Short mmCIF file of C-alpha atoms in Angstrom, two decimals:
data_model
loop_
_atom_site.label_atom_id
_atom_site.label_comp_id
_atom_site.label_asym_id
_atom_site.label_seq_id
_atom_site.Cartn_x
_atom_site.Cartn_y
_atom_site.Cartn_z
CA MET A 1 44.47 -55.26 -49.36
CA VAL A 2 42.50 -54.28 -46.35
CA PHE A 3 44.06 -50.92 -46.06
CA GLY A 4 42.84 -50.55 -49.71
CA VAL A 5 39.37 -51.43 -48.70
CA THR A 6 39.50 -48.88 -45.97
CA VAL A 7 40.64 -46.06 -47.95
CA ALA A 8 37.93 -47.09 -50.50
CA ILE A 9 35.10 -46.96 -47.93
CA ALA A 10 36.43 -43.59 -47.00
CA ALA A 11 36.25 -42.37 -50.56
CA VAL A 12 32.68 -43.22 -50.83
CA GLY A 13 31.87 -41.71 -47.49
CA TYR A 14 33.42 -38.34 -49.08
CA LEU A 15 31.02 -38.79 -52.01
CA GLN A 16 27.64 -39.75 -50.31
CA ILE A 17 27.94 -38.16 -46.78
CA PRO A 18 27.51 -34.52 -46.79
CA GLU A 19 30.62 -32.46 -45.55
CA THR A 20 28.57 -31.02 -42.73
CA PHE A 21 27.32 -34.33 -41.37
CA LEU A 22 28.40 -35.02 -37.60
CA PHE A 23 28.70 -38.70 -36.56
CA PRO A 24 27.32 -39.33 -32.88
CA ALA A 25 29.93 -41.03 -31.08
CA HIS A 26 28.43 -41.34 -27.69
CA PHE A 27 25.19 -41.51 -26.38
CA THR A 28 24.07 -40.37 -22.83
CA ARG A 29 20.72 -41.88 -22.55
CA SER A 30 19.40 -40.97 -25.95
CA THR A 31 21.52 -38.00 -26.25
CA ALA A 32 24.40 -37.68 -28.62
CA ASP A 33 27.03 -36.03 -26.36
CA TRP A 34 30.20 -36.72 -28.67
CA LEU A 35 30.09 -35.77 -32.07
CA TRP A 36 32.80 -36.27 -34.94
CA PRO A 37 32.88 -34.04 -37.91
CA ARG A 38 32.84 -36.14 -41.29
CA ASN A 39 36.36 -35.51 -42.48
CA LEU A 40 38.05 -36.33 -38.96
CA ALA A 41 35.92 -39.64 -38.73
CA LEU A 42 36.48 -40.75 -41.99
CA LEU A 43 40.22 -40.06 -41.94
CA THR A 44 40.99 -41.75 -38.75
CA PRO A 45 40.71 -45.48 -39.61
CA PRO A 46 42.90 -45.40 -42.64
CA ALA A 47 45.59 -43.27 -40.47
CA ILE A 48 45.40 -45.76 -37.54
CA GLN A 49 45.85 -48.52 -39.96
CA LEU A 50 49.12 -46.89 -41.33
CA VAL A 51 50.47 -46.40 -38.10
CA ILE A 52 49.77 -50.05 -37.05
CA MET A 53 51.44 -51.37 -40.41
CA LEU A 54 54.42 -49.07 -39.65
CA GLY A 55 54.77 -50.71 -36.02
CA PHE A 56 54.40 -54.16 -37.20
CA PHE A 57 57.22 -53.38 -39.92
CA LEU A 58 59.44 -52.02 -37.42
CA LEU A 59 58.76 -55.00 -35.12
CA GLY A 60 59.67 -57.34 -38.03
CA ARG A 61 62.88 -55.48 -38.73
CA ALA A 62 63.95 -55.69 -34.93
CA PHE A 63 63.85 -59.44 -35.14
CA THR A 64 66.45 -61.47 -36.24
CA LYS A 65 66.02 -63.62 -39.39
CA ASN A 66 65.19 -66.72 -36.91
CA HIS A 67 63.38 -65.06 -34.55
CA PHE A 68 61.12 -63.44 -37.31
CA ALA A 69 60.65 -66.86 -38.86
CA LYS A 70 59.17 -68.19 -35.65
CA THR A 71 56.89 -65.67 -34.88
CA GLN A 72 55.64 -64.69 -38.54
CA HIS A 73 52.95 -67.29 -38.46
CA ILE A 74 51.61 -65.25 -35.34
CA LEU A 75 52.24 -61.67 -36.74
CA GLU A 76 50.58 -61.96 -39.81
CA PRO A 77 47.13 -63.05 -38.86
CA ALA A 78 47.45 -60.56 -35.93
CA ILE A 79 47.93 -57.77 -38.21
CA ARG A 80 45.09 -58.92 -40.65
CA LEU A 81 42.67 -59.13 -37.79
CA ILE A 82 43.54 -55.83 -36.42
CA LEU A 83 43.35 -54.16 -40.03
CA MET A 84 39.98 -55.93 -40.45
CA VAL A 85 38.55 -54.67 -37.39
CA ILE A 86 39.45 -50.98 -38.25
CA ALA A 87 37.85 -51.45 -41.90
CA GLY A 88 34.82 -52.81 -40.14
CA CYS A 89 34.40 -49.65 -37.94
CA GLN A 90 35.13 -47.69 -41.26
CA LEU A 91 32.25 -49.59 -42.77
CA GLY A 92 29.94 -48.76 -39.65
CA LEU A 93 30.80 -45.01 -40.08
CA LEU A 94 29.87 -45.27 -44.02
CA LEU A 95 26.44 -47.05 -43.01
CA MET A 96 25.67 -44.43 -40.30
CA GLY A 97 26.39 -41.73 -42.60
CA ILE A 98 24.00 -42.73 -45.43
CA GLY A 99 21.36 -43.54 -43.03
CA SER A 100 21.50 -47.46 -42.96
CA ASP A 101 19.80 -49.26 -39.64
CA LEU A 102 22.63 -51.62 -39.82
CA ASP A 103 25.14 -50.70 -36.56
CA PHE A 104 28.03 -52.30 -37.78
CA PHE A 105 30.15 -50.94 -34.80
CA ARG A 106 27.77 -53.30 -32.73
CA VAL A 107 28.14 -56.31 -35.13
CA THR A 108 31.94 -55.68 -35.27
CA ALA A 109 32.33 -55.52 -31.28
CA GLY A 110 29.77 -58.69 -31.11
CA LEU A 111 32.05 -60.68 -33.60
CA CYS A 112 35.28 -59.67 -31.56
CA ALA A 113 33.63 -60.83 -28.30
CA ALA A 114 32.76 -64.32 -29.93
CA ALA A 115 36.18 -64.81 -31.19
CA LEU A 116 37.84 -63.84 -28.08
CA MET A 117 35.40 -66.25 -26.12
CA VAL A 118 36.58 -68.92 -28.55
CA LEU A 119 40.20 -67.92 -27.93
CA ALA A 120 39.95 -67.92 -24.08
CA ALA A 121 38.54 -71.52 -24.18
CA MET A 122 41.45 -72.69 -26.53
CA LEU A 123 44.01 -71.18 -24.18
CA PHE A 124 42.66 -72.54 -21.18
CA GLU A 125 42.94 -76.10 -22.38
CA ALA A 126 46.21 -75.63 -24.61
CA GLU A 127 48.56 -78.36 -23.61
CA ARG A 128 52.53 -77.57 -23.51
CA HIS A 129 53.74 -77.99 -27.10
CA SER A 130 56.81 -76.92 -29.07
CA TYR A 131 54.49 -75.08 -32.02
CA GLY A 132 51.40 -75.02 -29.99
CA GLY A 133 50.13 -72.32 -27.72
CA LEU A 134 51.17 -68.58 -27.29
CA ARG A 135 54.17 -67.50 -29.11
CA MET A 136 56.17 -64.83 -27.11
CA PRO A 137 59.79 -63.39 -27.65
CA TRP A 138 60.63 -65.06 -24.07
CA ARG A 139 60.64 -68.73 -23.57
CA VAL A 140 57.87 -70.29 -21.40
CA VAL A 141 60.50 -72.04 -19.01
CA SER A 142 58.34 -74.59 -17.39
CA ASP A 143 54.92 -76.67 -17.28
CA ARG A 144 53.99 -74.46 -14.28
CA ALA A 145 54.81 -71.28 -16.07
CA TRP A 146 52.73 -72.46 -19.08
CA VAL A 147 49.69 -73.00 -17.32
CA ILE A 148 50.09 -69.57 -15.58
CA VAL A 149 50.51 -67.71 -18.75
CA HIS A 150 47.93 -69.57 -20.70
CA ARG A 151 45.05 -69.54 -18.18
CA GLY A 152 46.12 -66.12 -17.25
CA SER A 153 45.76 -64.91 -20.80
CA ALA A 154 42.46 -67.05 -21.23
CA LEU A 155 40.90 -65.01 -18.33
CA VAL A 156 41.82 -61.76 -19.88
CA SER A 157 40.53 -62.87 -23.17
CA ALA A 158 37.20 -64.11 -21.55
CA LEU A 159 37.03 -60.68 -19.53
CA GLY A 160 37.44 -58.98 -23.06
CA ALA A 161 34.82 -60.96 -24.50
CA VAL A 162 32.43 -60.34 -21.74
CA SER A 163 33.13 -56.24 -21.67
CA LEU A 164 32.68 -56.35 -25.74
CA GLY A 165 29.41 -58.35 -25.50
CA TYR A 166 27.96 -55.80 -22.86
CA ALA A 167 29.14 -52.89 -24.89
CA ALA A 168 27.41 -54.19 -28.07
CA TRP A 169 24.37 -54.71 -26.18
CA SER A 170 24.23 -51.45 -24.37
CA ASN A 171 25.06 -49.71 -27.39
CA PRO A 172 26.95 -46.46 -25.74
CA GLY A 173 27.83 -45.37 -29.17
CA PRO A 174 30.39 -45.84 -31.76
CA GLY A 175 33.26 -43.83 -30.09
CA ALA A 176 32.93 -45.86 -26.84
CA LEU A 177 32.75 -48.95 -28.79
CA ILE A 178 36.05 -48.30 -30.89
CA LEU A 179 37.58 -47.43 -27.33
CA THR A 180 36.76 -50.86 -25.86
CA ILE A 181 37.78 -52.87 -28.68
CA SER A 182 41.12 -51.10 -29.00
CA ALA A 183 41.56 -51.29 -24.92
CA VAL A 184 40.83 -55.20 -25.02
CA PHE A 185 43.17 -55.90 -27.99
CA LEU A 186 45.92 -53.91 -26.63
CA VAL A 187 45.64 -55.28 -22.96
CA LEU A 188 45.53 -58.87 -24.20
CA PRO A 189 49.06 -59.15 -25.82
CA LEU A 190 50.44 -56.89 -23.18
CA VAL A 191 49.19 -59.17 -20.04
CA ALA A 192 50.32 -62.39 -21.83
CA GLY A 193 53.73 -60.85 -22.43
CA LEU A 194 53.92 -59.66 -18.50
CA LEU A 195 52.99 -63.10 -17.64
CA THR A 196 55.73 -64.71 -19.46
CA LEU A 197 58.24 -62.28 -18.11
CA LEU A 198 57.20 -63.01 -14.53
CA THR A 199 57.27 -66.45 -14.70
CA ARG A 200 60.67 -66.58 -16.75
CA ARG A 201 62.33 -67.96 -13.43
CA SER A 202 59.80 -70.08 -12.22
#
């Protein structure tokens, strides 16, 4: 559904935004030094969504049925969140192209920053539980490892929230905001997984 909404927004953009329009993607002071052609800009979010959906599909197929059943409740909201962030960026392109004053890129970055700060607080205070906390392919072997994994992930989540909040406030341009959002959502699970691996023998 979210992918369909993103494609629909792109279709509206093709109808409402002139073909020669260039999206300012990055600003140096008040001058745009990075521009996106309309066609490339509007096609990029749906293309990224397709790649992400394919990646999650292949990940699900790689799991055993038992493992997939244990991680499905994490994978489904994760892919929805990622697709919704991309759809928000697509909406930002449309609003920019039609001349709206609402900068939805900054709104999206700000909402992501707030969500990450809440996540950081939850991870930091999480107590060890069979069904609570982070769900990883690798088992958290001890109470000490649980604390390291969750508090380390909480710190990364908080740093990501601060980075996104600063980016939304300073407004470096849609391109820089998208790269910052992507980096934060990529680094957080990678760090969490790495911490889980490093503490397997603790």
